[in-house]
Coordinates of C-alpha atoms in Angstrom, one line a residue:
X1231 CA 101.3 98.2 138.2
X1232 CA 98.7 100.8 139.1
X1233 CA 94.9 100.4 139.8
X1234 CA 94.0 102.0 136.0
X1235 CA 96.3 99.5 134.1
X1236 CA 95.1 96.7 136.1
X1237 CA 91.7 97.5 134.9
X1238 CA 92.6 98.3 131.5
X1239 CA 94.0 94.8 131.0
X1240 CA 91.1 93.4 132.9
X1241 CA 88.8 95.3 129.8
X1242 CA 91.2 94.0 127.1
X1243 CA 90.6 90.3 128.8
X1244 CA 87.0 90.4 128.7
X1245 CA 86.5 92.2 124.9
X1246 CA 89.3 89.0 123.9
X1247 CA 86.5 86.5 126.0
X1248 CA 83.4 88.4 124.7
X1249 CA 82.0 88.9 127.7
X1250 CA 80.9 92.3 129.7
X1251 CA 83.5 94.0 132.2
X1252 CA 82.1 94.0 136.0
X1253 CA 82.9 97.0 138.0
X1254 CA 86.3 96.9 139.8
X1255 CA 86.5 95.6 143.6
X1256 CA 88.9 98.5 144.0
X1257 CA 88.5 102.3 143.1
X1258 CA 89.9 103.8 139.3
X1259 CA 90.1 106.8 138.2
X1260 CA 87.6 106.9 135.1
X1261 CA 89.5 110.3 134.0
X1262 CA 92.8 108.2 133.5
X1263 CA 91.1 105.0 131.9
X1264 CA 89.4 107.4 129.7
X1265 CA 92.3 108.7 128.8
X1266 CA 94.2 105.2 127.8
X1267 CA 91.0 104.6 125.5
X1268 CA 91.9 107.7 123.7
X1269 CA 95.7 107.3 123.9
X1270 CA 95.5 103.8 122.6
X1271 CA 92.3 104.6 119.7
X1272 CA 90.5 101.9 122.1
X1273 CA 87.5 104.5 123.0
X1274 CA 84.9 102.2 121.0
X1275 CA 86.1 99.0 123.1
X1276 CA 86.2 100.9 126.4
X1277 CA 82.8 102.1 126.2
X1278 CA 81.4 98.9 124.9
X1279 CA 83.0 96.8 127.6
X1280 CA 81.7 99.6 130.2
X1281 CA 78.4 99.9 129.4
X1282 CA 76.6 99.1 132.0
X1283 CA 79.3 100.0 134.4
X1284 CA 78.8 103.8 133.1
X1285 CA 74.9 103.4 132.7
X1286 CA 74.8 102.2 136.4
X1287 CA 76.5 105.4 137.7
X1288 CA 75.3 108.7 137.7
X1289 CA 78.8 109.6 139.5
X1290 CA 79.7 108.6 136.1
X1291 CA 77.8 110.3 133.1
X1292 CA 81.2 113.1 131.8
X1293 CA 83.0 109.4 131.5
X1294 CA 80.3 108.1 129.7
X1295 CA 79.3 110.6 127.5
X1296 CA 82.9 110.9 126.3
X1297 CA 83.6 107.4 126.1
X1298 CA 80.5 107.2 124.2
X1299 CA 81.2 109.9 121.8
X1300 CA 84.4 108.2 121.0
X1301 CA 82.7 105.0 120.2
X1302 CA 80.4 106.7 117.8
X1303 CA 83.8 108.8 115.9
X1304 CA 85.4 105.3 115.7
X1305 CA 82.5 103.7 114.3
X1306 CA 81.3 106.3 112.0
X1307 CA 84.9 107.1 110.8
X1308 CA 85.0 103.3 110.2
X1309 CA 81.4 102.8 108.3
X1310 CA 83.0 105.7 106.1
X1311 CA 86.3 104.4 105.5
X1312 CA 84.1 101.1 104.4
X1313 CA 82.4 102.9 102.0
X1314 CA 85.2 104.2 100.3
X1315 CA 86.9 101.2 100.2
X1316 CA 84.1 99.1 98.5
X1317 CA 84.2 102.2 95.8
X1318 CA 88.3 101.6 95.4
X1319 CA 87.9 98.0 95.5
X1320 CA 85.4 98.5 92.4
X1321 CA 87.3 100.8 90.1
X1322 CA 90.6 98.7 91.0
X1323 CA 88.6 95.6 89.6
X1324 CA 87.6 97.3 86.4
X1325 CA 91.1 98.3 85.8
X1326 CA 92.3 94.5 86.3
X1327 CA 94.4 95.8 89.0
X1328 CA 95.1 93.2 91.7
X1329 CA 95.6 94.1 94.6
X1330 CA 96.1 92.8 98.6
X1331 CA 94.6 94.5 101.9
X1332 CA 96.8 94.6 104.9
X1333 CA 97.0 95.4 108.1
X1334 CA 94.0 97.0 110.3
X1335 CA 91.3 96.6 107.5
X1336 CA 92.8 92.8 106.8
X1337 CA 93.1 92.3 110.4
X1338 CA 89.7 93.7 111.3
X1339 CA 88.0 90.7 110.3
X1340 CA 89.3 88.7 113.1
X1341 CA 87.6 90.9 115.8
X1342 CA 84.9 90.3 117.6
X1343 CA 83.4 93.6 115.9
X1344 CA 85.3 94.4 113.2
X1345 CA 84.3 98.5 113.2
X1346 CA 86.0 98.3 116.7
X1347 CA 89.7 97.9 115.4
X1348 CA 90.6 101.4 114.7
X1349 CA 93.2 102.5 112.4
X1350 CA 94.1 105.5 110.9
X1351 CA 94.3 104.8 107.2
X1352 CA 93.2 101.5 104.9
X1353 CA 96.6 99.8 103.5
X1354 CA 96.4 98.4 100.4
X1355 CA 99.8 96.4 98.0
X1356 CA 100.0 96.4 94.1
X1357 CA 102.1 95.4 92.3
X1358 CA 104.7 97.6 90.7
X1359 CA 103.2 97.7 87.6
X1360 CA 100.1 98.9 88.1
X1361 CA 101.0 101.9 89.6
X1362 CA 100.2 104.5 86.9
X1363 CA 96.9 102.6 86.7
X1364 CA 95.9 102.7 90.2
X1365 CA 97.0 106.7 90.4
X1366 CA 94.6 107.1 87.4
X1367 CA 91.9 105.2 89.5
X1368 CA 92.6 107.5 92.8
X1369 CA 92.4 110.8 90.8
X1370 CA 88.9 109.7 89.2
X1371 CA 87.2 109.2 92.6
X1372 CA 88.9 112.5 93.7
X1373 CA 91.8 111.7 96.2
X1374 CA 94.2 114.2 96.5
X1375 CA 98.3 112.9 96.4
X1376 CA 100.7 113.7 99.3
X1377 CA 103.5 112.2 98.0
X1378 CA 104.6 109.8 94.9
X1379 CA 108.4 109.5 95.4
X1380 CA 108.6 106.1 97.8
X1381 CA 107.4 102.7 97.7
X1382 CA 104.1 104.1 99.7
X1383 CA 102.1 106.6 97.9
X1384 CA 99.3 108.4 100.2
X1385 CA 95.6 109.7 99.3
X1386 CA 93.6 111.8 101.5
X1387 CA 89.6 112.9 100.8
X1388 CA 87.3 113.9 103.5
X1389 CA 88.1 111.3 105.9
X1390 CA 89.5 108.4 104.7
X1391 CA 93.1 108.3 104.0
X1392 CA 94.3 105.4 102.2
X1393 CA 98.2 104.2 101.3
X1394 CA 99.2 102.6 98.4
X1395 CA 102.3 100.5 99.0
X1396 CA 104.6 98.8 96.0
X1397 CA 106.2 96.5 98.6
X1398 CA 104.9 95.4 102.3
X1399 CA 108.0 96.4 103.8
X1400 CA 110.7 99.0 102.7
X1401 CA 112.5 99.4 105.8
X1402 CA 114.9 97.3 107.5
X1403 CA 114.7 96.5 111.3
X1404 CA 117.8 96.0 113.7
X1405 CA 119.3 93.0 111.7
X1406 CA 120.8 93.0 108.5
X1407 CA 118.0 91.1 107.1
X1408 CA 116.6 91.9 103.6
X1409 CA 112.7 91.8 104.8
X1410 CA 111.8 94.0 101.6
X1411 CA 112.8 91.3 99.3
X1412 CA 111.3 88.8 101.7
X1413 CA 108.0 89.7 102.1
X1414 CA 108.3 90.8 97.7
X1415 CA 107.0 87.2 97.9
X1416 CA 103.4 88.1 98.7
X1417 CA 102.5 86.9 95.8
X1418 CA 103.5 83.5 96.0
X1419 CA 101.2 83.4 98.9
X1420 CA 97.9 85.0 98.6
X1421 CA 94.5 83.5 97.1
X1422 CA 92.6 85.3 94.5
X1423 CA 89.0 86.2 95.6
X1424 CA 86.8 84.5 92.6
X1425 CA 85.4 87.0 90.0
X1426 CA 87.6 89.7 91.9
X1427 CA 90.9 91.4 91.3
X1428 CA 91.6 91.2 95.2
X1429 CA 93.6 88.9 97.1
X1430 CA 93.8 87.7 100.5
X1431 CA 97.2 86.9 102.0
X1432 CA 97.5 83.1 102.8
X1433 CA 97.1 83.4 106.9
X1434 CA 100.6 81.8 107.6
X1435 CA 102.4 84.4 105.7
X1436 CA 100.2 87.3 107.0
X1437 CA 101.1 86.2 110.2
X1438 CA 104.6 86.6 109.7
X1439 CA 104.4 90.1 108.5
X1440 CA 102.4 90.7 111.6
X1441 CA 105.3 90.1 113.3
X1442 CA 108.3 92.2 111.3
X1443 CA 105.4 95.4 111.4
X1444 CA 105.0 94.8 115.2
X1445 CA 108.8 94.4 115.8
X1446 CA 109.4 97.9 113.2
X1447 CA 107.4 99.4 115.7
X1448 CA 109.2 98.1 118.9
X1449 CA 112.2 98.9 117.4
X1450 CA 111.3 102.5 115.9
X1451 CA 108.5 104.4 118.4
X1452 CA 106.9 101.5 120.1
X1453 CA 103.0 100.5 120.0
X1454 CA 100.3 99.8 122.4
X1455 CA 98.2 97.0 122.9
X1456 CA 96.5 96.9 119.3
X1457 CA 98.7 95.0 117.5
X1458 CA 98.7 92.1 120.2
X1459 CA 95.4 92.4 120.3
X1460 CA 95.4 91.1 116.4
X1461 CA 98.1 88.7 117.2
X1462 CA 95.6 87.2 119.6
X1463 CA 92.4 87.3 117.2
X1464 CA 94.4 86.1 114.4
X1465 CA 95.7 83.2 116.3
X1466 CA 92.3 82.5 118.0
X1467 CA 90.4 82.8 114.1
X1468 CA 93.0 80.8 112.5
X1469 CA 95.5 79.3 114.3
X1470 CA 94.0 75.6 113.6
X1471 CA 94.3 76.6 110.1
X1472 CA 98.2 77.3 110.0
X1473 CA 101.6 75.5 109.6
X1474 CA 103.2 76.0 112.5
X1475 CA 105.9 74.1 112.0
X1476 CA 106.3 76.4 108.4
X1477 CA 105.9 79.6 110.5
X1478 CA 109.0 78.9 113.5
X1479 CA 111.3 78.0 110.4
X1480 CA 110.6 81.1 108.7
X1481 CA 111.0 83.6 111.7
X1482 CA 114.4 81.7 112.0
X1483 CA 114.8 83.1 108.6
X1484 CA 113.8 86.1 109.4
X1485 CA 115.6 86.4 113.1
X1486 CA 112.3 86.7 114.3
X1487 CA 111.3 83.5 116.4
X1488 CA 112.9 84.9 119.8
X1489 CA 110.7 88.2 119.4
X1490 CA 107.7 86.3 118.6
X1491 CA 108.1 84.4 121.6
X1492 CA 108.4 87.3 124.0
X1493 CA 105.3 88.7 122.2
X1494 CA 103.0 85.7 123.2
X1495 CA 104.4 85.3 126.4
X1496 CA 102.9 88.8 127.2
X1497 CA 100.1 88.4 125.4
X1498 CA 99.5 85.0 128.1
X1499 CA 100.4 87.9 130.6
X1500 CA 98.3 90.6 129.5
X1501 CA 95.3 88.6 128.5
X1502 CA 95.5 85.6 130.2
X1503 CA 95.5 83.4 126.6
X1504 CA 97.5 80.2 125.0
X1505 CA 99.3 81.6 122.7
X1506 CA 101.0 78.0 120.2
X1507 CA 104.4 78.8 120.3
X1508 CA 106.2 78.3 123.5
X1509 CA 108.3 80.5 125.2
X1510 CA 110.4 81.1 128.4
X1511 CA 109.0 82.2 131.2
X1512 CA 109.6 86.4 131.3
X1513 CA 112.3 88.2 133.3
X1514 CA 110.1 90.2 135.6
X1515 CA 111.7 93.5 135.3
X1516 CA 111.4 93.3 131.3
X1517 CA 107.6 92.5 131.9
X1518 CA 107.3 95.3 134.2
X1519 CA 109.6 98.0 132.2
X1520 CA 107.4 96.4 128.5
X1521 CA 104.3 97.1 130.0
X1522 CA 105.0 100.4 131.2
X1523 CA 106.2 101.7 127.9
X1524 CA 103.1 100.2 126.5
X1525 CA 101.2 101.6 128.1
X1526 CA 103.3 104.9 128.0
X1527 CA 103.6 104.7 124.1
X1528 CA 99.9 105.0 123.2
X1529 CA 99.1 103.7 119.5
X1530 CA 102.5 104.3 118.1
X1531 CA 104.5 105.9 121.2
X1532 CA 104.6 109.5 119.4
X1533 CA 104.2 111.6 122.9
X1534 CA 106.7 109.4 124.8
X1535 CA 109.8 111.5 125.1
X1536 CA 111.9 108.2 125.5
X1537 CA 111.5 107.1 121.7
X1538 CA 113.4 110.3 120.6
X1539 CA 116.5 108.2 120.5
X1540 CA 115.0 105.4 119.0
X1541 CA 116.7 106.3 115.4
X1542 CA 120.0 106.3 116.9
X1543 CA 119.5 103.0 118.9
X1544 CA 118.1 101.5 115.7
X1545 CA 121.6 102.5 113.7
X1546 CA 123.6 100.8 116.5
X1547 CA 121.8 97.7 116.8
X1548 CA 122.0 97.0 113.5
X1549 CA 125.6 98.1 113.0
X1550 CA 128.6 95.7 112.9
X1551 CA 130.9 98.2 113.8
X1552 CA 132.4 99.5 117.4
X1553 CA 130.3 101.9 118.6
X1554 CA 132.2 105.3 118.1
X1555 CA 132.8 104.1 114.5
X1556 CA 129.2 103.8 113.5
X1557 CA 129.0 107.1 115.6
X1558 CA 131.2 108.8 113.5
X1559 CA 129.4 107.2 110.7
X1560 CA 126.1 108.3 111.5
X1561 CA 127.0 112.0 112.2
X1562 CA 129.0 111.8 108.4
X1563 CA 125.2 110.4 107.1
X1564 CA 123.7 113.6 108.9
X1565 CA 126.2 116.0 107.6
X1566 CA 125.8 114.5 103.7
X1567 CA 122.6 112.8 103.2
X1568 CA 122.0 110.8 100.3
X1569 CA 120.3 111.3 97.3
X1570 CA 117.5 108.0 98.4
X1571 CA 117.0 109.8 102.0
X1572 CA 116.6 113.1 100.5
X1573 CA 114.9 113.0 97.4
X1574 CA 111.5 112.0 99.2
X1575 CA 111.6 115.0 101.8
X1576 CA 108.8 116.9 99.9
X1577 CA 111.0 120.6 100.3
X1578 CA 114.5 118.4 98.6
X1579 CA 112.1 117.4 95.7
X1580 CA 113.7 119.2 93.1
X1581 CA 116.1 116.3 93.6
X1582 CA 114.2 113.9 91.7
X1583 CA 116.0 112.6 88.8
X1584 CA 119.0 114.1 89.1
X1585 CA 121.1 113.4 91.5
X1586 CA 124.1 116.0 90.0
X1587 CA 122.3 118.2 92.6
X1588 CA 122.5 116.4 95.1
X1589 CA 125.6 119.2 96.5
X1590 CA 123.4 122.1 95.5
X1591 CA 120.6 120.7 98.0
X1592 CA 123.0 120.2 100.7
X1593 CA 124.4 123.5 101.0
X1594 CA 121.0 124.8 101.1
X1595 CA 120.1 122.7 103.8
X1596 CA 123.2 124.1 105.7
X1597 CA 122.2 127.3 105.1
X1598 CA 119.0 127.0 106.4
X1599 CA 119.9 124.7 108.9
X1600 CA 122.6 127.3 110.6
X1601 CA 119.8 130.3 110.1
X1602 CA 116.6 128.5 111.4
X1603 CA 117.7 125.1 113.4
X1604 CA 121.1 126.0 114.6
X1605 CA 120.3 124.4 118.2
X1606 CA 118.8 121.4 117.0
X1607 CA 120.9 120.7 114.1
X1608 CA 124.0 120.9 116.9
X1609 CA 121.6 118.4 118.9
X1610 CA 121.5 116.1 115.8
X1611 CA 125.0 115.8 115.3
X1612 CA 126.4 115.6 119.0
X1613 CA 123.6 113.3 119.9
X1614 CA 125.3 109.8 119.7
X1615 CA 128.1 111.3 122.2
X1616 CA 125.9 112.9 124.5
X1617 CA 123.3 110.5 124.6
X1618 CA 125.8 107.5 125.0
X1619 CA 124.2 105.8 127.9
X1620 CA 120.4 107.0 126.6
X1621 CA 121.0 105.3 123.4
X1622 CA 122.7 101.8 124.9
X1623 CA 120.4 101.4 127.0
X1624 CA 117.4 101.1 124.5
X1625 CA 119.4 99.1 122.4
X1626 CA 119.7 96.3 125.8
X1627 CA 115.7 96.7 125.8
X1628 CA 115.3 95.9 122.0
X1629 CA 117.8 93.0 122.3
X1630 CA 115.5 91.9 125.4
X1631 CA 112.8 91.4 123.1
X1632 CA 114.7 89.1 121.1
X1633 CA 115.9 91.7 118.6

């Protein structure tokens, strides 16, 4: 591992133990550590960690003054987001719309400082019904629409961009689990906040979900260190508090207790924490080849070239079939896409509601394809031949992590 990702560990460590970082005993690079605090939206903990290292060191002040600057975007970007949630959380409440938070603005609380767990929108569950209701409510305080044709439906104003989901997950993984209609029991398991419309998800159930949204990642683009991170807080917060005996039954459910286990034996790794479920001890050239990637895939693993066969590998994994038949499969689903996949791709949604046209949209995307994407669109469809060996491979590294 090199000198840079020792450290960066060595910060994640101390923020997780509340306690200042010392200097290293061995020289870093502060250009590269700066540079996983921005690849990983960890600026605000870098710089807090490294106060005094920074302060200490004139050698030191471009680090610091950029370090610092992203500590002040995070947590201005985060006082804002705040803001605008109290305002939505308000209106929602007059309309008797009930609603749950999840993810990095649910999470948050667990931190040590909650403005330090960045994330790049607020997520928020209704249910169905109130749909038309909580659209009303977003156009009154002046959001702007992107899209209404999923089960997510996403706001933007100024800087706060906030998503709107009907169900907590709509995607399946690399199982042929339903997860949708699993976790379409939320509201079995949430407590209402008194004299509020909002509800917070019973821990032992948000858990869970933590899990299948960490393991969509894994399987899909990857993630970086954030999400354990909140594994770790949440666990630490309240871990006394859950049935842990309730949670390994359900991931057995869910085909998730073997992932779960690989996840806390890193985070032990990583961090240097008890993590309450127990797992094997890891092979060593997993660990080494997971924490590479994580540290190669940033937040969400956008900018690492190896997740551009991650769709493919997904298809296989979850596949029952040989693999040249779910080959040919997958290059037929390219070729005729269906009327679900292509009525929520904004320039195909004259599709919506009626599907007769469904031909009509596909011969214009041939068209247009052959004129403006003929090398890429040849790419898509000879990809699962070509990239045979690409494409196994990352499906043996998601079965490694218990996938």
């Amino acid at each position: 591992m090199e000198k840079e990702h020792i450290f960066f560990l060595q910060i994640l460590r101390d923020f997780i133990r509340e306690k200042h970082t010392d200097e290293p005993s061995f020289e870093v690079d502060w250009n590269r550590i700066t540079g996983l605090a921005r690849r990983h939206n960890m600026m605000g903990i870098v710089y807090v960690q490294c106060r005094n290292i920074l302060e200490n060191n004139p050698g030191l002040a471009l680090y610091h003054k950029k370090l610092r600057d992203g500590f002040l975007s995070e947590v201005s970007c985060a006082i804002c987001r705040n803001e605008d949630f109290w305002q939505i959380q308000e209106k929602f409440q007059e309309q008797g719309i009930r609603f749950i938070v999840m993810k990095g603005k649910e999470l948050s609380r667990y931190y040590p400082e909650p403005l330090l767990r960045t994330m790049g929108d607020i997520d928020i569950v209704i249910r169905e019904g109130d749909r038309k209701k909580s659209h009303a409510v977003m156009e009154e305080l002046g959001y702007v629409s992107k899209q209404d044709l999923s089960a997510v439906w996403e706001y933007f104003r100024d800087l706060s961009h906030i998503e709107i989901h009907d169900h907590m997950i709509y995607e399946p993984l690399a199982n042929q689990i339903d997860y949708q209609s699993y976790f379409d029991q939320v509201w079995d398991h949430v407590r209402v906040r008194p004299g509020t419309s909002r509800c917070d998800l019973e821990e032992s159930f948000h858990f869970l979900y933590l899990m299948a949204h960490t393991a969509k990642h894994i399987i899909n683009n990857g993630n970086g260190f954030r999400p354990f991170l909140d594994m770790v807080f949440l666990v630490q917060k309240c871990g006394g508090e859950m049935d842990w005996n309730w949670i390994v039954a359900e991931l057995k459910k869910l085909a998730l207790l073997d992932f779960t286990k690989t996840c806390f034996a890193l985070c032990s790794r990583w961090f240097e924490v008890e993590m309450p479920i127990a797992s094997e001890k890891l092979d060593e050239e997993f660990y080494r080849r997971a924490t590479e990637k994580t540290f190669q895939d940033g937040i969400f693993g956008f900018d690492n070239a190896e997740n551009k066969i991650a769709t493919p590998a997904k298809t296989i994994q979850r596949s029952r079939l040989p693999y040249w038949m779910e080959s040919l499969r997958m290059i037929f689903g390219r070729l005729f896409p269906s009327y679900e996949d292509m009525r929520t791709i904004p320039w195909y949604s004259f599709l919506d509601g009626h599907p007769w046209m469904l031909p009509l949209a596909w011969v214009y995307r041939y068209g247009y394809c052959l004129k403006h994407k003929f090398t890429q669109g040849k790419q898509a469809l000879t990809e699962p031949y070509v990239r045979k060996k690409e494409i196994e491979e990352r499906c043996s590294y998601i079965s490694d992590w218990g996938l």
